[in-house]
């Protein structure tokens, strides 16, 4: 687990076009509700918007924050993925952690090979060069050798590969339960442990 920062946190959340929109929604909800989080930079790729439409019936690219949270949030600043001039594209901007949830194999490849061809890839590249935490919640099955090698490259460069794999030993009753448990694990990993999160006691 990463050390919890004493200052209020500045988190980047990127959503890419892998399956798992409910995980991204749950992550944004918990981050927005967390008093330890001061600011959230949110970026969704075009493919993410397509998957959001398929999985959560969202249409269009506008008002994504309102759609995900149910209302606007002053904490959340959304950036177009084409805007490579956004704050998070520069190492001088004090982002402290970046989470990509879900992370497609395409975005994983772009990060692993340093392409920086979109804001998401550039912000991830910045996180790696600045030695800041970068959590890649990859989602694909089965995995080909390219996927596996790209995960290795990203991990060697400093990223945490955190596959979207919900647990069953906590007996989830719904997809929302599964998403919540997984997102709570990611948040604990970045130093934002959530009250009430499931903890295996071994009893
Ligand atoms: C409904 C749907 C589900 C998809 N699920 C996945 C997935 O789980 N993993 C993945 O790597 N790509 C998945 N894709 C394909 C990606 O969206 C596609 O490769 C895209 O180019 C990724 O772009 P991005 O990385 O810029 O978001 C899915 C596409 C659609 C339409």
JSON list of C-alpha atoms and ligand atoms in Angstrom, two decimals:
[
{"chain": "A", "resi": 1, "resn": "UNK", "atom": "CA", "xyz": [0.00, 0.00, 0.00]},
{"chain": "A", "resi": 2, "resn": "UNK", "atom": "CA", "xyz": [1.22, 3.50, -0.78]},
{"chain": "A", "resi": 3, "resn": "UNK", "atom": "CA", "xyz": [1.79, 5.97, 2.05]},
{"chain": "A", "resi": 4, "resn": "UNK", "atom": "CA", "xyz": [-1.20, 8.20, 2.78]},
{"chain": "A", "resi": 5, "resn": "UNK", "atom": "CA", "xyz": [-0.29, 11.81, 2.03]},
{"chain": "A", "resi": 6, "resn": "UNK", "atom": "CA", "xyz": [-0.98, 14.31, 4.78]},
{"chain": "A", "resi": 7, "resn": "UNK", "atom": "CA", "xyz": [-2.00, 17.06, 2.34]},
{"chain": "A", "resi": 8, "resn": "UNK", "atom": "CA", "xyz": [-5.38, 16.86, 0.63]},
{"chain": "A", "resi": 9, "resn": "UNK", "atom": "CA", "xyz": [-5.09, 14.78, -2.49]},
{"chain": "A", "resi": 10, "resn": "UNK", "atom": "CA", "xyz": [-5.12, 15.75, -6.14]},
{"chain": "A", "resi": 11, "resn": "UNK", "atom": "CA", "xyz": [-6.16, 12.67, -8.10]},
{"chain": "A", "resi": 12, "resn": "UNK", "atom": "CA", "xyz": [-6.38, 12.07, -11.84]},
{"chain": "A", "resi": 13, "resn": "UNK", "atom": "CA", "xyz": [-9.03, 9.56, -12.91]},
{"chain": "A", "resi": 14, "resn": "UNK", "atom": "CA", "xyz": [-8.95, 8.39, -16.52]},
{"chain": "A", "resi": 15, "resn": "UNK", "atom": "CA", "xyz": [-11.66, 6.21, -18.06]},
{"chain": "A", "resi": 16, "resn": "UNK", "atom": "CA", "xyz": [-10.81, 4.29, -21.22]},
{"chain": "A", "resi": 17, "resn": "UNK", "atom": "CA", "xyz": [-12.76, 2.03, -23.54]},
{"chain": "A", "resi": 18, "resn": "UNK", "atom": "CA", "xyz": [-12.58, -1.27, -21.69]},
{"chain": "A", "resi": 19, "resn": "UNK", "atom": "CA", "xyz": [-15.62, -2.90, -20.16]},
{"chain": "A", "resi": 20, "resn": "UNK", "atom": "CA", "xyz": [-16.34, -1.79, -16.60]},
{"chain": "A", "resi": 21, "resn": "UNK", "atom": "CA", "xyz": [-18.10, 1.60, -16.61]},
{"chain": "A", "resi": 22, "resn": "UNK", "atom": "CA", "xyz": [-19.71, 0.80, -13.25]},
{"chain": "A", "resi": 23, "resn": "UNK", "atom": "CA", "xyz": [-16.24, 0.64, -11.68]},
{"chain": "A", "resi": 24, "resn": "UNK", "atom": "CA", "xyz": [-15.35, 4.08, -13.03]},
{"chain": "A", "resi": 25, "resn": "UNK", "atom": "CA", "xyz": [-18.64, 5.48, -11.76]},
{"chain": "A", "resi": 26, "resn": "UNK", "atom": "CA", "xyz": [-18.11, 4.02, -8.31]},
{"chain": "A", "resi": 27, "resn": "UNK", "atom": "CA", "xyz": [-14.53, 5.34, -8.20]},
{"chain": "A", "resi": 28, "resn": "UNK", "atom": "CA", "xyz": [-15.61, 8.87, -9.10]},
{"chain": "A", "resi": 29, "resn": "UNK", "atom": "CA", "xyz": [-18.41, 8.76, -6.51]},
{"chain": "A", "resi": 30, "resn": "UNK", "atom": "CA", "xyz": [-16.09, 7.67, -3.70]},
{"chain": "A", "resi": 31, "resn": "UNK", "atom": "CA", "xyz": [-13.38, 10.18, -4.67]},
{"chain": "A", "resi": 32, "resn": "UNK", "atom": "CA", "xyz": [-15.90, 13.04, -4.91]},
{"chain": "A", "resi": 33, "resn": "UNK", "atom": "CA", "xyz": [-17.33, 12.15, -1.48]},
{"chain": "A", "resi": 34, "resn": "UNK", "atom": "CA", "xyz": [-13.92, 11.83, 0.19]},
{"chain": "A", "resi": 35, "resn": "UNK", "atom": "CA", "xyz": [-12.91, 14.85, 2.30]},
{"chain": "A", "resi": 36, "resn": "UNK", "atom": "CA", "xyz": [-9.23, 13.86, 1.87]},
{"chain": "A", "resi": 37, "resn": "UNK", "atom": "CA", "xyz": [-9.53, 14.51, -1.87]},
{"chain": "A", "resi": 38, "resn": "UNK", "atom": "CA", "xyz": [-9.32, 18.17, -2.82]},
{"chain": "A", "resi": 39, "resn": "UNK", "atom": "CA", "xyz": [-9.44, 17.93, -6.60]},
{"chain": "A", "resi": 40, "resn": "UNK", "atom": "CA", "xyz": [-10.13, 15.35, -9.30]},
{"chain": "A", "resi": 41, "resn": "UNK", "atom": "CA", "xyz": [-9.01, 15.71, -12.91]},
{"chain": "A", "resi": 42, "resn": "UNK", "atom": "CA", "xyz": [-11.26, 13.49, -15.03]},
{"chain": "A", "resi": 43, "resn": "UNK", "atom": "CA", "xyz": [-10.58, 12.36, -18.60]},
{"chain": "A", "resi": 44, "resn": "UNK", "atom": "CA", "xyz": [-12.61, 9.89, -20.66]},
{"chain": "A", "resi": 45, "resn": "UNK", "atom": "CA", "xyz": [-11.43, 8.64, -24.05]},
{"chain": "A", "resi": 46, "resn": "UNK", "atom": "CA", "xyz": [-13.84, 8.57, -27.00]},
{"chain": "A", "resi": 47, "resn": "UNK", "atom": "CA", "xyz": [-13.99, 4.79, -26.67]},
{"chain": "A", "resi": 48, "resn": "UNK", "atom": "CA", "xyz": [-14.82, 5.13, -22.98]},
{"chain": "A", "resi": 49, "resn": "UNK", "atom": "CA", "xyz": [-17.81, 7.28, -23.94]},
{"chain": "A", "resi": 50, "resn": "UNK", "atom": "CA", "xyz": [-18.92, 4.55, -26.33]},
{"chain": "A", "resi": 51, "resn": "UNK", "atom": "CA", "xyz": [-18.65, 1.88, -23.63]},
{"chain": "A", "resi": 52, "resn": "UNK", "atom": "CA", "xyz": [-20.44, 4.12, -21.11]},
{"chain": "A", "resi": 53, "resn": "UNK", "atom": "CA", "xyz": [-23.29, 4.37, -23.61]},
{"chain": "A", "resi": 54, "resn": "UNK", "atom": "CA", "xyz": [-23.40, 0.58, -23.95]},
{"chain": "A", "resi": 55, "resn": "UNK", "atom": "CA", "xyz": [-23.12, -0.25, -20.25]},
{"chain": "A", "resi": 56, "resn": "UNK", "atom": "CA", "xyz": [-24.83, 2.64, -18.44]},
{"chain": "A", "resi": 57, "resn": "UNK", "atom": "CA", "xyz": [-27.01, 4.01, -21.26]},
{"chain": "A", "resi": 58, "resn": "UNK", "atom": "CA", "xyz": [-25.26, 7.39, -21.20]},
{"chain": "A", "resi": 59, "resn": "UNK", "atom": "CA", "xyz": [-25.55, 9.27, -24.47]},
{"chain": "A", "resi": 60, "resn": "UNK", "atom": "CA", "xyz": [-23.29, 12.01, -25.80]},
{"chain": "A", "resi": 61, "resn": "UNK", "atom": "CA", "xyz": [-20.09, 13.50, -24.42]},
{"chain": "A", "resi": 62, "resn": "UNK", "atom": "CA", "xyz": [-21.64, 16.34, -22.46]},
{"chain": "A", "resi": 63, "resn": "UNK", "atom": "CA", "xyz": [-22.33, 16.52, -18.71]},
{"chain": "A", "resi": 64, "resn": "UNK", "atom": "CA", "xyz": [-20.37, 13.35, -17.99]},
{"chain": "A", "resi": 65, "resn": "UNK", "atom": "CA", "xyz": [-19.73, 14.33, -14.36]},
{"chain": "A", "resi": 66, "resn": "UNK", "atom": "CA", "xyz": [-23.42, 14.96, -13.76]},
{"chain": "A", "resi": 67, "resn": "UNK", "atom": "CA", "xyz": [-24.28, 11.64, -15.40]},
{"chain": "A", "resi": 68, "resn": "UNK", "atom": "CA", "xyz": [-21.75, 9.71, -13.33]},
{"chain": "A", "resi": 69, "resn": "UNK", "atom": "CA", "xyz": [-22.42, 11.43, -10.00]},
{"chain": "A", "resi": 70, "resn": "UNK", "atom": "CA", "xyz": [-26.06, 12.39, -10.38]},
{"chain": "A", "resi": 71, "resn": "UNK", "atom": "CA", "xyz": [-25.13, 16.06, -9.83]},
{"chain": "A", "resi": 72, "resn": "UNK", "atom": "CA", "xyz": [-22.32, 18.51, -10.59]},
{"chain": "A", "resi": 73, "resn": "UNK", "atom": "CA", "xyz": [-19.23, 18.59, -8.36]},
{"chain": "A", "resi": 74, "resn": "UNK", "atom": "CA", "xyz": [-16.89, 21.56, -7.86]},
{"chain": "A", "resi": 75, "resn": "UNK", "atom": "CA", "xyz": [-14.12, 19.08, -7.09]},
{"chain": "A", "resi": 76, "resn": "UNK", "atom": "CA", "xyz": [-14.17, 17.53, -10.53]},
{"chain": "A", "resi": 77, "resn": "UNK", "atom": "CA", "xyz": [-12.52, 19.14, -13.57]},
{"chain": "A", "resi": 78, "resn": "UNK", "atom": "CA", "xyz": [-13.19, 17.26, -16.81]},
{"chain": "A", "resi": 79, "resn": "UNK", "atom": "CA", "xyz": [-10.76, 17.48, -19.72]},
{"chain": "A", "resi": 80, "resn": "UNK", "atom": "CA", "xyz": [-11.21, 16.36, -23.32]},
{"chain": "A", "resi": 81, "resn": "UNK", "atom": "CA", "xyz": [-8.81, 13.53, -24.16]},
{"chain": "A", "resi": 82, "resn": "UNK", "atom": "CA", "xyz": [-7.66, 15.58, -27.16]},
{"chain": "A", "resi": 83, "resn": "UNK", "atom": "CA", "xyz": [-6.51, 18.46, -24.95]},
{"chain": "A", "resi": 84, "resn": "UNK", "atom": "CA", "xyz": [-2.81, 17.72, -24.62]},
{"chain": "A", "resi": 85, "resn": "UNK", "atom": "CA", "xyz": [-2.42, 21.25, -23.19]},
{"chain": "A", "resi": 86, "resn": "UNK", "atom": "CA", "xyz": [-4.44, 20.45, -20.04]},
{"chain": "A", "resi": 87, "resn": "UNK", "atom": "CA", "xyz": [-2.88, 20.89, -16.58]},
{"chain": "A", "resi": 88, "resn": "UNK", "atom": "CA", "xyz": [-2.21, 17.15, -16.09]},
{"chain": "A", "resi": 89, "resn": "UNK", "atom": "CA", "xyz": [-0.10, 17.06, -19.28]},
{"chain": "A", "resi": 90, "resn": "UNK", "atom": "CA", "xyz": [2.68, 18.88, -17.41]},
{"chain": "A", "resi": 91, "resn": "UNK", "atom": "CA", "xyz": [4.95, 17.58, -14.67]},
{"chain": "A", "resi": 92, "resn": "UNK", "atom": "CA", "xyz": [4.81, 21.03, -13.07]},
{"chain": "A", "resi": 93, "resn": "UNK", "atom": "CA", "xyz": [1.16, 20.45, -12.14]},
{"chain": "A", "resi": 94, "resn": "UNK", "atom": "CA", "xyz": [0.93, 18.87, -8.68]},
{"chain": "A", "resi": 95, "resn": "UNK", "atom": "CA", "xyz": [-1.11, 15.78, -9.50]},
{"chain": "A", "resi": 96, "resn": "UNK", "atom": "CA", "xyz": [-0.19, 13.14, -6.92]},
{"chain": "A", "resi": 97, "resn": "UNK", "atom": "CA", "xyz": [-1.72, 9.91, -8.21]},
{"chain": "A", "resi": 98, "resn": "UNK", "atom": "CA", "xyz": [-3.29, 8.74, -11.47]},
{"chain": "A", "resi": 99, "resn": "UNK", "atom": "CA", "xyz": [-5.74, 5.88, -11.75]},
{"chain": "A", "resi": 100, "resn": "UNK", "atom": "CA", "xyz": [-6.92, 4.51, -15.11]},
{"chain": "A", "resi": 101, "resn": "UNK", "atom": "CA", "xyz": [-10.12, 2.57, -14.52]},
{"chain": "A", "resi": 102, "resn": "UNK", "atom": "CA", "xyz": [-10.89, 0.65, -16.62]},
{"chain": "A", "resi": 103, "resn": "UNK", "atom": "CA", "xyz": [-7.67, 0.59, -18.67]},
{"chain": "A", "resi": 104, "resn": "UNK", "atom": "CA", "xyz": [-7.99, -0.79, -22.21]},
{"chain": "A", "resi": 105, "resn": "UNK", "atom": "CA", "xyz": [-5.26, -2.79, -23.89]},
{"chain": "A", "resi": 106, "resn": "UNK", "atom": "CA", "xyz": [-4.93, 0.05, -26.39]},
{"chain": "A", "resi": 107, "resn": "UNK", "atom": "CA", "xyz": [-4.18, 2.63, -23.70]},
{"chain": "A", "resi": 108, "resn": "UNK", "atom": "CA", "xyz": [-1.91, 0.15, -21.89]},
{"chain": "A", "resi": 109, "resn": "UNK", "atom": "CA", "xyz": [0.06, -0.25, -25.15]},
{"chain": "A", "resi": 110, "resn": "UNK", "atom": "CA", "xyz": [0.32, 3.50, -25.63]},
{"chain": "A", "resi": 111, "resn": "UNK", "atom": "CA", "xyz": [1.63, 3.96, -22.09]},
{"chain": "A", "resi": 112, "resn": "UNK", "atom": "CA", "xyz": [4.00, 1.01, -22.23]},
{"chain": "A", "resi": 113, "resn": "UNK", "atom": "CA", "xyz": [5.55, 2.42, -25.42]},
{"chain": "A", "resi": 114, "resn": "UNK", "atom": "CA", "xyz": [5.58, 6.07, -24.34]},
{"chain": "A", "resi": 115, "resn": "UNK", "atom": "CA", "xyz": [3.35, 7.27, -27.19]},
{"chain": "A", "resi": 116, "resn": "UNK", "atom": "CA", "xyz": [1.74, 10.16, -25.25]},
{"chain": "A", "resi": 117, "resn": "UNK", "atom": "CA", "xyz": [-0.66, 10.57, -28.19]},
{"chain": "A", "resi": 118, "resn": "UNK", "atom": "CA", "xyz": [-3.71, 11.54, -26.09]},
{"chain": "A", "resi": 119, "resn": "UNK", "atom": "CA", "xyz": [-4.13, 13.41, -22.82]},
{"chain": "A", "resi": 120, "resn": "UNK", "atom": "CA", "xyz": [-4.59, 10.13, -20.95]},
{"chain": "A", "resi": 121, "resn": "UNK", "atom": "CA", "xyz": [-1.40, 8.64, -22.37]},
{"chain": "A", "resi": 122, "resn": "UNK", "atom": "CA", "xyz": [0.52, 11.88, -21.80]},
{"chain": "A", "resi": 123, "resn": "UNK", "atom": "CA", "xyz": [-0.68, 12.24, -18.18]},
{"chain": "A", "resi": 124, "resn": "UNK", "atom": "CA", "xyz": [0.34, 8.63, -17.53]},
{"chain": "A", "resi": 125, "resn": "UNK", "atom": "CA", "xyz": [3.72, 9.29, -19.14]},
{"chain": "A", "resi": 126, "resn": "UNK", "atom": "CA", "xyz": [4.14, 12.31, -16.85]},
{"chain": "A", "resi": 127, "resn": "UNK", "atom": "CA", "xyz": [3.22, 10.24, -13.78]},
{"chain": "A", "resi": 128, "resn": "UNK", "atom": "CA", "xyz": [5.93, 7.72, -14.69]},
{"chain": "A", "resi": 129, "resn": "UNK", "atom": "CA", "xyz": [8.62, 10.31, -15.44]},
{"chain": "A", "resi": 130, "resn": "UNK", "atom": "CA", "xyz": [7.83, 12.20, -12.23]},
{"chain": "A", "resi": 131, "resn": "UNK", "atom": "CA", "xyz": [7.85, 8.91, -10.28]},
{"chain": "A", "resi": 132, "resn": "UNK", "atom": "CA", "xyz": [4.27, 9.42, -9.14]},
{"chain": "A", "resi": 133, "resn": "UNK", "atom": "CA", "xyz": [1.85, 6.54, -8.52]},
{"chain": "A", "resi": 134, "resn": "UNK", "atom": "CA", "xyz": [0.13, 5.29, -11.67]},
{"chain": "A", "resi": 135, "resn": "UNK", "atom": "CA", "xyz": [-2.46, 2.54, -11.25]},
{"chain": "A", "resi": 136, "resn": "UNK", "atom": "CA", "xyz": [-3.56, 0.71, -14.39]},
{"chain": "A", "resi": 137, "resn": "UNK", "atom": "CA", "xyz": [-6.81, -1.20, -13.81]},
{"chain": "A", "resi": 138, "resn": "UNK", "atom": "CA", "xyz": [-6.49, -3.25, -16.96]},
{"chain": "A", "resi": 139, "resn": "UNK", "atom": "CA", "xyz": [-9.42, -5.26, -18.32]},
{"chain": "A", "resi": 140, "resn": "UNK", "atom": "CA", "xyz": [-9.32, -7.83, -21.07]},
{"chain": "A", "resi": 141, "resn": "UNK", "atom": "CA", "xyz": [-9.70, -11.59, -21.36]},
{"chain": "A", "resi": 142, "resn": "UNK", "atom": "CA", "xyz": [-8.04, -13.71, -22.56]},
{"chain": "A", "resi": 143, "resn": "UNK", "atom": "CA", "xyz": [-4.68, -11.92, -22.70]},
{"chain": "A", "resi": 144, "resn": "UNK", "atom": "CA", "xyz": [-2.38, -12.21, -25.69]},
{"chain": "A", "resi": 145, "resn": "UNK", "atom": "CA", "xyz": [1.40, -12.05, -25.45]},
{"chain": "A", "resi": 146, "resn": "UNK", "atom": "CA", "xyz": [1.42, -8.39, -26.48]},
{"chain": "A", "resi": 147, "resn": "UNK", "atom": "CA", "xyz": [-0.90, -7.52, -23.58]},
{"chain": "A", "resi": 148, "resn": "UNK", "atom": "CA", "xyz": [1.27, -9.48, -21.16]},
{"chain": "A", "resi": 149, "resn": "UNK", "atom": "CA", "xyz": [4.48, -7.88, -22.40]},
{"chain": "A", "resi": 150, "resn": "UNK", "atom": "CA", "xyz": [2.97, -4.41, -22.25]},
{"chain": "A", "resi": 151, "resn": "UNK", "atom": "CA", "xyz": [1.92, -5.02, -18.64]},
{"chain": "A", "resi": 152, "resn": "UNK", "atom": "CA", "xyz": [5.49, -6.03, -17.84]},
{"chain": "A", "resi": 153, "resn": "UNK", "atom": "CA", "xyz": [6.87, -2.92, -19.55]},
{"chain": "A", "resi": 154, "resn": "UNK", "atom": "CA", "xyz": [4.46, -0.67, -17.64]},
{"chain": "A", "resi": 155, "resn": "UNK", "atom": "CA", "xyz": [5.26, -2.37, -14.33]},
{"chain": "A", "resi": 156, "resn": "UNK", "atom": "CA", "xyz": [9.01, -2.08, -15.00]},
{"chain": "A", "resi": 157, "resn": "UNK", "atom": "CA", "xyz": [8.52, 1.65, -15.64]},
{"chain": "A", "resi": 158, "resn": "UNK", "atom": "CA", "xyz": [6.85, 2.03, -12.24]},
{"chain": "A", "resi": 159, "resn": "UNK", "atom": "CA", "xyz": [3.12, 1.53, -12.84]},
{"chain": "A", "resi": 160, "resn": "UNK", "atom": "CA", "xyz": [0.98, -0.72, -10.66]},
{"chain": "A", "resi": 161, "resn": "UNK", "atom": "CA", "xyz": [-0.93, -3.19, -12.81]},
{"chain": "A", "resi": 162, "resn": "UNK", "atom": "CA", "xyz": [-4.17, -3.69, -10.89]},
{"chain": "A", "resi": 163, "resn": "UNK", "atom": "CA", "xyz": [-6.48, -5.86, -13.05]},
{"chain": "A", "resi": 164, "resn": "UNK", "atom": "CA", "xyz": [-10.23, -5.40, -12.72]},
{"chain": "A", "resi": 165, "resn": "UNK", "atom": "CA", "xyz": [-10.85, -8.64, -10.85]},
{"chain": "A", "resi": 166, "resn": "UNK", "atom": "CA", "xyz": [-13.53, -8.48, -8.16]},
{"chain": "A", "resi": 167, "resn": "UNK", "atom": "CA", "xyz": [-13.36, -10.94, -5.28]},
{"chain": "A", "resi": 168, "resn": "UNK", "atom": "CA", "xyz": [-16.05, -13.48, -4.46]},
{"chain": "A", "resi": 169, "resn": "UNK", "atom": "CA", "xyz": [-14.98, -14.43, -0.92]},
{"chain": "A", "resi": 170, "resn": "UNK", "atom": "CA", "xyz": [-16.83, -11.37, 0.40]},
{"chain": "A", "resi": 171, "resn": "UNK", "atom": "CA", "xyz": [-20.05, -12.83, -1.13]},
{"chain": "A", "resi": 172, "resn": "UNK", "atom": "CA", "xyz": [-21.13, -9.85, -3.28]},
{"chain": "A", "resi": 173, "resn": "UNK", "atom": "CA", "xyz": [-24.88, -9.75, -3.92]},
{"chain": "A", "resi": 174, "resn": "UNK", "atom": "CA", "xyz": [-24.79, -7.51, -6.98]},
{"chain": "A", "resi": 175, "resn": "UNK", "atom": "CA", "xyz": [-22.54, -5.99, -9.62]},
{"chain": "A", "resi": 176, "resn": "UNK", "atom": "CA", "xyz": [-22.63, -2.81, -7.54]},
{"chain": "A", "resi": 177, "resn": "UNK", "atom": "CA", "xyz": [-21.24, -4.77, -4.55]},
{"chain": "A", "resi": 178, "resn": "UNK", "atom": "CA", "xyz": [-18.49, -6.18, -6.75]},
{"chain": "A", "resi": 179, "resn": "UNK", "atom": "CA", "xyz": [-17.60, -2.76, -8.11]},
{"chain": "A", "resi": 180, "resn": "UNK", "atom": "CA", "xyz": [-17.58, -1.21, -4.65]},
{"chain": "A", "resi": 181, "resn": "UNK", "atom": "CA", "xyz": [-15.29, -3.86, -3.21]},
{"chain": "A", "resi": 182, "resn": "UNK", "atom": "CA", "xyz": [-12.84, -3.59, -6.10]},
{"chain": "A", "resi": 183, "resn": "UNK", "atom": "CA", "xyz": [-12.78, 0.20, -6.04]},
{"chain": "A", "resi": 184, "resn": "UNK", "atom": "CA", "xyz": [-12.25, 0.16, -2.27]},
{"chain": "A", "resi": 185, "resn": "UNK", "atom": "CA", "xyz": [-9.19, -2.07, -2.84]},
{"chain": "A", "resi": 186, "resn": "UNK", "atom": "CA", "xyz": [-7.78, 0.43, -5.35]},
{"chain": "A", "resi": 187, "resn": "UNK", "atom": "CA", "xyz": [-8.45, 3.33, -2.98]},
{"chain": "A", "resi": 188, "resn": "UNK", "atom": "CA", "xyz": [-6.75, 1.52, -0.10]},
{"chain": "A", "resi": 189, "resn": "UNK", "atom": "CA", "xyz": [-3.77, 0.96, -2.39]},
{"chain": "A", "resi": 190, "resn": "UNK", "atom": "CA", "xyz": [-3.44, 4.69, -3.07]},
{"chain": "A", "resi": 191, "resn": "UNK", "atom": "CA", "xyz": [-3.69, 5.60, 0.61]},
{"chain": "A", "resi": 192, "resn": "UNK", "atom": "CA", "xyz": [-7.43, 6.35, 0.72]},
{"chain": "A", "resi": 193, "resn": "UNK", "atom": "CA", "xyz": [-8.77, 3.42, 2.75]},
{"chain": "A", "resi": 194, "resn": "UNK", "atom": "CA", "xyz": [-12.55, 3.57, 2.98]},
{"chain": "A", "resi": 195, "resn": "UNK", "atom": "CA", "xyz": [-14.55, 3.10, 6.18]},
{"chain": "A", "resi": 196, "resn": "UNK", "atom": "CA", "xyz": [-16.55, -0.12, 6.07]},
{"chain": "A", "resi": 197, "resn": "UNK", "atom": "CA", "xyz": [-14.42, -1.69, 3.34]},
{"chain": "A", "resi": 198, "resn": "UNK", "atom": "CA", "xyz": [-14.31, -5.48, 3.45]},
{"chain": "A", "resi": 199, "resn": "UNK", "atom": "CA", "xyz": [-11.23, -6.83, 5.19]},
{"chain": "A", "resi": 200, "resn": "UNK", "atom": "CA", "xyz": [-10.41, -10.52, 5.29]},
{"chain": "A", "resi": 201, "resn": "UNK", "atom": "CA", "xyz": [-9.75, -11.42, 8.91]},
{"chain": "A", "resi": 202, "resn": "UNK", "atom": "CA", "xyz": [-8.93, -15.08, 8.44]},
{"chain": "A", "resi": 203, "resn": "UNK", "atom": "CA", "xyz": [-11.45, -15.96, 11.16]},
{"chain": "B", "resi": 1, "resn": "LIG", "atom": "C1", "xyz": [-18.58, -2.45, -25.56]},
{"chain": "B", "resi": 1, "resn": "LIG", "atom": "C2", "xyz": [-17.08, -2.49, -25.73]},
{"chain": "B", "resi": 1, "resn": "LIG", "atom": "C3", "xyz": [-16.34, -3.17, -24.78]},
{"chain": "B", "resi": 1, "resn": "LIG", "atom": "C4", "xyz": [-14.95, -3.22, -24.89]},
{"chain": "B", "resi": 1, "resn": "LIG", "atom": "N1", "xyz": [-14.24, -3.88, -23.93]},
{"chain": "B", "resi": 1, "resn": "LIG", "atom": "C5", "xyz": [-12.89, -3.86, -23.98]},
{"chain": "B", "resi": 1, "resn": "LIG", "atom": "C6", "xyz": [-12.14, -4.45, -22.92]},
{"chain": "B", "resi": 1, "resn": "LIG", "atom": "O1", "xyz": [-12.68, -4.98, -21.93]},
{"chain": "B", "resi": 1, "resn": "LIG", "atom": "N2", "xyz": [-10.79, -4.34, -22.97]},
{"chain": "B", "resi": 1, "resn": "LIG", "atom": "C7", "xyz": [-10.14, -3.71, -24.01]},
{"chain": "B", "resi": 1, "resn": "LIG", "atom": "O2", "xyz": [-8.92, -3.65, -23.99]},
{"chain": "B", "resi": 1, "resn": "LIG", "atom": "N3", "xyz": [-10.84, -3.17, -25.03]},
{"chain": "B", "resi": 1, "resn": "LIG", "atom": "C8", "xyz": [-12.19, -3.21, -25.04]},
{"chain": "B", "resi": 1, "resn": "LIG", "atom": "N4", "xyz": [-12.91, -2.62, -26.06]},
{"chain": "B", "resi": 1, "resn": "LIG", "atom": "C9", "xyz": [-12.18, -2.07, -27.22]},
{"chain": "B", "resi": 1, "resn": "LIG", "atom": "C10", "xyz": [-11.61, -0.67, -26.95]},
{"chain": "B", "resi": 1, "resn": "LIG", "atom": "O3", "xyz": [-12.67, 0.24, -26.68]},
{"chain": "B", "resi": 1, "resn": "LIG", "atom": "C11", "xyz": [-10.81, -0.19, -28.18]},
{"chain": "B", "resi": 1, "resn": "LIG", "atom": "O4", "xyz": [-9.65, -0.98, -28.33]},
{"chain": "B", "resi": 1, "resn": "LIG", "atom": "C12", "xyz": [-10.45, 1.26, -28.13]},
{"chain": "B", "resi": 1, "resn": "LIG", "atom": "O5", "xyz": [-9.69, 1.59, -29.29]},
{"chain": "B", "resi": 1, "resn": "LIG", "atom": "C13", "xyz": [-9.66, 1.65, -26.89]},
{"chain": "B", "resi": 1, "resn": "LIG", "atom": "O6", "xyz": [-9.44, 3.04, -26.96]},
{"chain": "B", "resi": 1, "resn": "LIG", "atom": "P1", "xyz": [-8.93, 3.84, -25.68]},
{"chain": "B", "resi": 1, "resn": "LIG", "atom": "O7", "xyz": [-7.80, 3.09, -25.10]},
{"chain": "B", "resi": 1, "resn": "LIG", "atom": "O8", "xyz": [-8.49, 5.17, -26.26]},
{"chain": "B", "resi": 1, "resn": "LIG", "atom": "O9", "xyz": [-10.06, 4.03, -24.75]},
{"chain": "B", "resi": 1, "resn": "LIG", "atom": "C14", "xyz": [-14.30, -2.57, -25.97]},
{"chain": "B", "resi": 1, "resn": "LIG", "atom": "C15", "xyz": [-15.07, -1.88, -26.92]},
{"chain": "B", "resi": 1, "resn": "LIG", "atom": "C16", "xyz": [-16.45, -1.84, -26.79]},
{"chain": "B", "resi": 1, "resn": "LIG", "atom": "C17", "xyz": [-17.26, -1.09, -27.82]}
]
